[in-house]
Amino acid sequence: MLYVLPDLGVGGGQTILLRTVQAAAPIGGSHLVVALGDGPMRSVFEQAGIDTIVLGDRSPLALPGAVRRLARLVRHRGIEVIVSFNTPTDRTAAQLAGACTGVPVVIWFMSVAIALIQIGRAHV
């Protein structure tokens, strides 16, 4: 499963994804986190042993290159599902990469209230 984030800044979505992938690890399967932009949570994901790739720039102008790189990753790694958060740039990149590769895309909608509850419980 490939998860697409807008960046690896400290935020609710990043924290919830970190906890979700950590909880899924004992079940098995492959989990790859791809972020359009870098940030301080990169080291947290890596220290947790989560395969993490930063594509570079999350600006809309960098979107075509991000889509190409995402599509290559999907093909190269044999990804079966792409999961994206509901923010415009990462959602668009994920949907276009999914369209290019024929891999289904799931949009993970998260409310602010849920994110705040999860951040309050997380110890990053």
Short mmCIF file of N, CA and C in Angstrom, two decimals:
data_model
loop_
_atom_site.label_atom_id
_atom_site.label_comp_id
_atom_site.label_asym_id
_atom_site.label_seq_id
_atom_site.Cartn_x
_atom_site.Cartn_y
_atom_site.Cartn_z
N MET A 1 0.84 -1.17 0.00
CA MET A 1 0.00 0.00 0.00
C MET A 1 0.89 1.23 0.00
N LEU A 2 0.56 2.19 -0.82
CA LEU A 2 1.32 3.43 -0.89
C LEU A 2 0.44 4.57 -0.36
N TYR A 3 0.96 5.31 0.59
CA TYR A 3 0.25 6.44 1.18
C TYR A 3 0.90 7.72 0.68
N VAL A 4 0.09 8.67 0.20
CA VAL A 4 0.62 9.94 -0.30
C VAL A 4 0.24 11.04 0.68
N LEU A 5 1.25 11.77 1.14
CA LEU A 5 1.06 12.91 2.04
C LEU A 5 1.47 14.19 1.33
N PRO A 6 0.88 15.33 1.71
CA PRO A 6 1.33 16.59 1.12
C PRO A 6 2.76 16.93 1.53
N ASP A 7 3.11 16.62 2.77
CA ASP A 7 4.46 16.86 3.28
C ASP A 7 4.65 16.08 4.57
N LEU A 8 5.84 16.17 5.11
CA LEU A 8 6.14 15.48 6.36
C LEU A 8 6.29 16.47 7.51
N GLY A 9 5.49 17.53 7.45
CA GLY A 9 5.43 18.47 8.57
C GLY A 9 4.72 17.81 9.74
N VAL A 10 4.81 18.43 10.90
CA VAL A 10 4.13 17.90 12.07
C VAL A 10 2.67 18.29 11.97
N GLY A 11 1.82 17.29 11.83
CA GLY A 11 0.39 17.57 11.68
C GLY A 11 -0.44 16.35 12.03
N GLY A 12 -1.73 16.56 12.05
CA GLY A 12 -2.67 15.50 12.41
C GLY A 12 -2.64 14.33 11.46
N GLY A 13 -2.68 14.61 10.15
CA GLY A 13 -2.67 13.54 9.17
C GLY A 13 -1.40 12.71 9.23
N GLN A 14 -0.28 13.38 9.37
CA GLN A 14 1.00 12.68 9.45
C GLN A 14 1.06 11.80 10.69
N THR A 15 0.59 12.33 11.81
CA THR A 15 0.62 11.58 13.07
C THR A 15 -0.31 10.38 13.01
N ILE A 16 -1.51 10.58 12.47
CA ILE A 16 -2.46 9.48 12.37
C ILE A 16 -1.94 8.40 11.42
N LEU A 17 -1.34 8.82 10.30
CA LEU A 17 -0.78 7.83 9.37
C LEU A 17 0.36 7.06 10.04
N LEU A 18 1.22 7.74 10.75
CA LEU A 18 2.31 7.07 11.45
C LEU A 18 1.76 5.98 12.38
N ARG A 19 0.79 6.32 13.19
CA ARG A 19 0.20 5.37 14.14
C ARG A 19 -0.51 4.24 13.40
N THR A 20 -1.17 4.54 12.29
CA THR A 20 -1.88 3.53 11.52
C THR A 20 -0.92 2.51 10.93
N VAL A 21 0.16 2.99 10.32
CA VAL A 21 1.13 2.08 9.71
C VAL A 21 1.83 1.26 10.79
N GLN A 22 2.14 1.87 11.92
CA GLN A 22 2.76 1.11 13.01
C GLN A 22 1.81 0.01 13.51
N ALA A 23 0.53 0.32 13.61
CA ALA A 23 -0.44 -0.67 14.07
C ALA A 23 -0.65 -1.78 13.04
N ALA A 24 -0.50 -1.46 11.76
CA ALA A 24 -0.70 -2.45 10.69
C ALA A 24 0.51 -3.36 10.50
N ALA A 25 1.66 -2.95 10.98
CA ALA A 25 2.90 -3.72 10.75
C ALA A 25 2.79 -5.19 11.18
N PRO A 26 2.24 -5.50 12.35
CA PRO A 26 2.16 -6.91 12.74
C PRO A 26 1.27 -7.75 11.82
N ILE A 27 0.35 -7.11 11.13
CA ILE A 27 -0.57 -7.82 10.23
C ILE A 27 0.17 -8.25 8.97
N GLY A 28 1.18 -7.47 8.60
CA GLY A 28 1.97 -7.78 7.41
C GLY A 28 1.64 -6.86 6.26
N GLY A 29 2.17 -7.18 5.12
CA GLY A 29 1.96 -6.35 3.95
C GLY A 29 3.05 -5.30 3.85
N SER A 30 3.04 -4.61 2.74
CA SER A 30 4.05 -3.60 2.47
C SER A 30 3.41 -2.21 2.57
N HIS A 31 4.09 -1.32 3.26
CA HIS A 31 3.59 0.05 3.44
C HIS A 31 4.69 1.02 3.03
N LEU A 32 4.36 1.90 2.10
CA LEU A 32 5.29 2.91 1.62
C LEU A 32 4.64 4.27 1.78
N VAL A 33 5.32 5.18 2.47
CA VAL A 33 4.83 6.55 2.64
C VAL A 33 5.60 7.44 1.68
N VAL A 34 4.86 8.17 0.85
CA VAL A 34 5.45 9.10 -0.11
C VAL A 34 4.91 10.48 0.19
N ALA A 35 5.81 11.44 0.38
CA ALA A 35 5.40 12.82 0.64
C ALA A 35 5.86 13.71 -0.50
N LEU A 36 5.01 14.67 -0.85
CA LEU A 36 5.38 15.61 -1.89
C LEU A 36 6.43 16.59 -1.40
N GLY A 37 6.42 16.89 -0.10
CA GLY A 37 7.40 17.80 0.50
C GLY A 37 7.98 17.20 1.76
N ASP A 38 9.15 17.67 2.13
CA ASP A 38 9.86 17.15 3.30
C ASP A 38 9.34 17.83 4.58
N GLY A 39 9.87 17.41 5.71
CA GLY A 39 9.51 18.02 6.98
C GLY A 39 10.08 17.24 8.14
N PRO A 40 9.89 17.74 9.35
CA PRO A 40 10.49 17.13 10.54
C PRO A 40 9.97 15.74 10.88
N MET A 41 8.82 15.35 10.37
CA MET A 41 8.29 14.01 10.66
C MET A 41 9.00 12.92 9.85
N ARG A 42 9.79 13.32 8.86
CA ARG A 42 10.51 12.32 8.06
C ARG A 42 11.36 11.42 8.96
N SER A 43 12.10 12.02 9.86
CA SER A 43 12.96 11.22 10.73
C SER A 43 12.14 10.33 11.66
N VAL A 44 10.96 10.78 12.06
CA VAL A 44 10.10 9.97 12.93
C VAL A 44 9.62 8.73 12.18
N PHE A 45 9.18 8.91 10.92
CA PHE A 45 8.76 7.76 10.11
C PHE A 45 9.92 6.80 9.90
N GLU A 46 11.08 7.34 9.56
CA GLU A 46 12.25 6.50 9.30
C GLU A 46 12.71 5.76 10.55
N GLN A 47 12.71 6.44 11.71
CA GLN A 47 13.09 5.79 12.96
C GLN A 47 12.12 4.68 13.33
N ALA A 48 10.87 4.81 12.88
CA ALA A 48 9.87 3.78 13.14
C ALA A 48 10.00 2.62 12.16
N GLY A 49 10.96 2.72 11.24
CA GLY A 49 11.18 1.64 10.27
C GLY A 49 10.21 1.65 9.10
N ILE A 50 9.58 2.79 8.87
CA ILE A 50 8.61 2.91 7.78
C ILE A 50 9.31 3.42 6.54
N ASP A 51 9.15 2.70 5.45
CA ASP A 51 9.73 3.07 4.16
C ASP A 51 9.14 4.42 3.75
N THR A 52 9.97 5.46 3.66
CA THR A 52 9.50 6.82 3.41
C THR A 52 10.31 7.46 2.29
N ILE A 53 9.60 8.05 1.34
CA ILE A 53 10.24 8.73 0.21
C ILE A 53 9.67 10.14 0.10
N VAL A 54 10.54 11.10 -0.11
CA VAL A 54 10.12 12.48 -0.36
C VAL A 54 10.37 12.79 -1.82
N LEU A 55 9.31 13.23 -2.50
CA LEU A 55 9.43 13.51 -3.93
C LEU A 55 10.04 14.87 -4.20
N GLY A 56 9.97 15.78 -3.24
CA GLY A 56 10.58 17.09 -3.44
C GLY A 56 9.66 18.23 -3.08
N ASP A 57 9.12 18.85 -4.05
CA ASP A 57 8.36 20.10 -3.90
C ASP A 57 6.87 19.82 -3.97
N ARG A 58 6.09 20.38 -3.04
CA ARG A 58 4.65 20.16 -3.07
C ARG A 58 3.89 21.26 -3.80
N SER A 59 4.57 22.14 -4.49
CA SER A 59 3.88 23.22 -5.21
C SER A 59 3.13 22.65 -6.41
N PRO A 60 2.06 23.31 -6.80
CA PRO A 60 1.30 22.86 -7.98
C PRO A 60 2.15 22.79 -9.25
N LEU A 61 3.18 23.64 -9.37
CA LEU A 61 4.04 23.60 -10.55
C LEU A 61 4.86 22.32 -10.63
N ALA A 62 5.10 21.69 -9.48
CA ALA A 62 5.88 20.45 -9.45
C ALA A 62 5.00 19.21 -9.64
N LEU A 63 3.69 19.42 -9.78
CA LEU A 63 2.76 18.30 -9.85
C LEU A 63 3.03 17.32 -11.00
N PRO A 64 3.28 17.78 -12.23
CA PRO A 64 3.53 16.80 -13.31
C PRO A 64 4.70 15.86 -13.00
N GLY A 65 5.79 16.40 -12.49
CA GLY A 65 6.93 15.56 -12.13
C GLY A 65 6.61 14.61 -11.00
N ALA A 66 5.83 15.08 -10.02
CA ALA A 66 5.44 14.22 -8.90
C ALA A 66 4.57 13.06 -9.38
N VAL A 67 3.68 13.34 -10.31
CA VAL A 67 2.81 12.29 -10.85
C VAL A 67 3.65 11.23 -11.58
N ARG A 68 4.60 11.68 -12.38
CA ARG A 68 5.47 10.73 -13.09
C ARG A 68 6.26 9.86 -12.11
N ARG A 69 6.83 10.49 -11.08
CA ARG A 69 7.60 9.73 -10.10
C ARG A 69 6.72 8.76 -9.30
N LEU A 70 5.51 9.22 -8.95
CA LEU A 70 4.58 8.34 -8.23
C LEU A 70 4.20 7.14 -9.09
N ALA A 71 3.89 7.38 -10.36
CA ALA A 71 3.51 6.29 -11.27
C ALA A 71 4.65 5.28 -11.40
N ARG A 72 5.88 5.78 -11.50
CA ARG A 72 7.04 4.88 -11.58
C ARG A 72 7.18 4.04 -10.32
N LEU A 73 6.99 4.68 -9.15
CA LEU A 73 7.05 3.95 -7.88
C LEU A 73 5.98 2.86 -7.81
N VAL A 74 4.78 3.21 -8.23
CA VAL A 74 3.67 2.26 -8.20
C VAL A 74 4.00 1.04 -9.06
N ARG A 75 4.49 1.29 -10.26
CA ARG A 75 4.84 0.18 -11.16
C ARG A 75 6.03 -0.63 -10.62
N HIS A 76 7.07 0.08 -10.21
CA HIS A 76 8.30 -0.57 -9.76
C HIS A 76 8.08 -1.42 -8.50
N ARG A 77 7.28 -0.91 -7.57
CA ARG A 77 7.07 -1.60 -6.29
C ARG A 77 5.88 -2.56 -6.30
N GLY A 78 5.15 -2.60 -7.40
CA GLY A 78 3.99 -3.49 -7.47
C GLY A 78 2.87 -3.08 -6.52
N ILE A 79 2.68 -1.78 -6.37
CA ILE A 79 1.66 -1.25 -5.45
C ILE A 79 0.27 -1.66 -5.94
N GLU A 80 -0.58 -2.09 -5.03
CA GLU A 80 -1.93 -2.51 -5.37
C GLU A 80 -2.99 -1.48 -5.01
N VAL A 81 -2.69 -0.58 -4.05
CA VAL A 81 -3.63 0.45 -3.62
C VAL A 81 -2.85 1.71 -3.28
N ILE A 82 -3.38 2.86 -3.71
CA ILE A 82 -2.81 4.16 -3.35
C ILE A 82 -3.80 4.83 -2.41
N VAL A 83 -3.31 5.31 -1.28
CA VAL A 83 -4.15 6.02 -0.31
C VAL A 83 -3.65 7.46 -0.23
N SER A 84 -4.57 8.41 -0.35
CA SER A 84 -4.21 9.82 -0.26
C SER A 84 -5.10 10.51 0.75
N PHE A 85 -4.58 11.55 1.34
CA PHE A 85 -5.38 12.39 2.21
C PHE A 85 -6.16 13.37 1.35
N ASN A 86 -7.11 14.04 1.94
CA ASN A 86 -8.02 14.90 1.19
C ASN A 86 -7.50 16.33 1.10
N THR A 87 -6.25 16.50 0.70
CA THR A 87 -5.73 17.83 0.43
C THR A 87 -5.47 17.90 -1.07
N PRO A 88 -5.66 19.07 -1.67
CA PRO A 88 -5.70 19.15 -3.13
C PRO A 88 -4.49 18.60 -3.88
N THR A 89 -3.29 18.95 -3.50
CA THR A 89 -2.13 18.57 -4.31
C THR A 89 -1.83 17.08 -4.21
N ASP A 90 -1.81 16.53 -3.00
CA ASP A 90 -1.50 15.10 -2.89
C ASP A 90 -2.64 14.24 -3.42
N ARG A 91 -3.87 14.69 -3.24
CA ARG A 91 -5.02 13.95 -3.78
C ARG A 91 -4.96 13.92 -5.30
N THR A 92 -4.65 15.05 -5.92
CA THR A 92 -4.55 15.11 -7.38
C THR A 92 -3.41 14.24 -7.89
N ALA A 93 -2.26 14.32 -7.24
CA ALA A 93 -1.12 13.50 -7.66
C ALA A 93 -1.47 12.02 -7.55
N ALA A 94 -2.09 11.62 -6.47
CA ALA A 94 -2.45 10.21 -6.28
C ALA A 94 -3.46 9.76 -7.33
N GLN A 95 -4.49 10.58 -7.59
CA GLN A 95 -5.52 10.20 -8.56
C GLN A 95 -4.94 10.10 -9.97
N LEU A 96 -4.07 11.02 -10.33
CA LEU A 96 -3.46 10.96 -11.66
C LEU A 96 -2.52 9.76 -11.79
N ALA A 97 -1.73 9.48 -10.75
CA ALA A 97 -0.85 8.31 -10.78
C ALA A 97 -1.67 7.03 -10.85
N GLY A 98 -2.78 7.00 -10.14
CA GLY A 98 -3.68 5.85 -10.20
C GLY A 98 -4.27 5.67 -11.60
N ALA A 99 -4.65 6.78 -12.22
CA ALA A 99 -5.21 6.71 -13.58
C ALA A 99 -4.15 6.23 -14.58
N CYS A 100 -2.91 6.66 -14.39
CA CYS A 100 -1.82 6.26 -15.29
C CYS A 100 -1.46 4.78 -15.15
N THR A 101 -1.64 4.24 -13.96
CA THR A 101 -1.20 2.87 -13.69
C THR A 101 -2.33 1.85 -13.57
N GLY A 102 -3.56 2.34 -13.48
CA GLY A 102 -4.70 1.43 -13.29
C GLY A 102 -4.84 0.93 -11.87
N VAL A 103 -4.13 1.56 -10.94
CA VAL A 103 -4.20 1.16 -9.53
C VAL A 103 -5.27 1.98 -8.83
N PRO A 104 -6.15 1.34 -8.04
CA PRO A 104 -7.20 2.09 -7.35
C PRO A 104 -6.64 3.07 -6.32
N VAL A 105 -7.36 4.18 -6.17
CA VAL A 105 -6.97 5.23 -5.22
C VAL A 105 -8.09 5.40 -4.20
N VAL A 106 -7.69 5.42 -2.94
CA VAL A 106 -8.63 5.64 -1.84
C VAL A 106 -8.29 6.99 -1.24
N ILE A 107 -9.30 7.83 -1.05
CA ILE A 107 -9.10 9.14 -0.42
C ILE A 107 -9.50 9.01 1.04
N TRP A 108 -8.56 9.32 1.93
CA TRP A 108 -8.75 9.21 3.37
C TRP A 108 -9.18 10.59 3.88
N PHE A 109 -10.48 10.73 4.15
CA PHE A 109 -11.00 11.99 4.67
C PHE A 109 -10.84 12.01 6.17
N MET A 110 -10.37 13.13 6.69
CA MET A 110 -10.15 13.25 8.12
C MET A 110 -10.69 14.60 8.57
N SER A 111 -11.46 14.59 9.64
CA SER A 111 -11.96 15.86 10.15
C SER A 111 -10.96 16.46 11.13
N VAL A 112 -11.07 17.75 11.33
CA VAL A 112 -10.18 18.44 12.27
C VAL A 112 -10.36 17.90 13.68
N ALA A 113 -11.59 17.61 14.06
CA ALA A 113 -11.86 17.11 15.41
C ALA A 113 -11.15 15.78 15.65
N ILE A 114 -11.23 14.87 14.68
CA ILE A 114 -10.57 13.57 14.82
C ILE A 114 -9.07 13.76 14.91
N ALA A 115 -8.53 14.63 14.07
CA ALA A 115 -7.09 14.86 14.08
C ALA A 115 -6.63 15.41 15.43
N LEU A 116 -7.38 16.33 15.99
CA LEU A 116 -6.99 16.91 17.28
C LEU A 116 -7.04 15.86 18.39
N ILE A 117 -8.04 14.99 18.34
CA ILE A 117 -8.12 13.93 19.35
C ILE A 117 -6.91 13.01 19.22
N GLN A 118 -6.57 12.63 17.98
CA GLN A 118 -5.44 11.72 17.77
C GLN A 118 -4.12 12.38 18.16
N ILE A 119 -3.94 13.66 17.84
CA ILE A 119 -2.71 14.35 18.21
C ILE A 119 -2.57 14.39 19.72
N GLY A 120 -3.67 14.61 20.42
CA GLY A 120 -3.64 14.65 21.87
C GLY A 120 -3.19 13.33 22.48
N ARG A 121 -3.46 12.23 21.78
CA ARG A 121 -3.09 10.90 22.27
C ARG A 121 -1.69 10.50 21.83
N ALA A 122 -1.21 11.12 20.77
CA ALA A 122 0.09 10.72 20.20
C ALA A 122 1.24 11.36 20.97
N HIS A 123 2.33 10.65 20.99
CA HIS A 123 3.55 11.16 21.62
C HIS A 123 4.66 11.14 20.59
N VAL A 124 4.70 12.16 19.77
CA VAL A 124 5.70 12.24 18.68
C VAL A 124 6.91 12.98 19.19
#
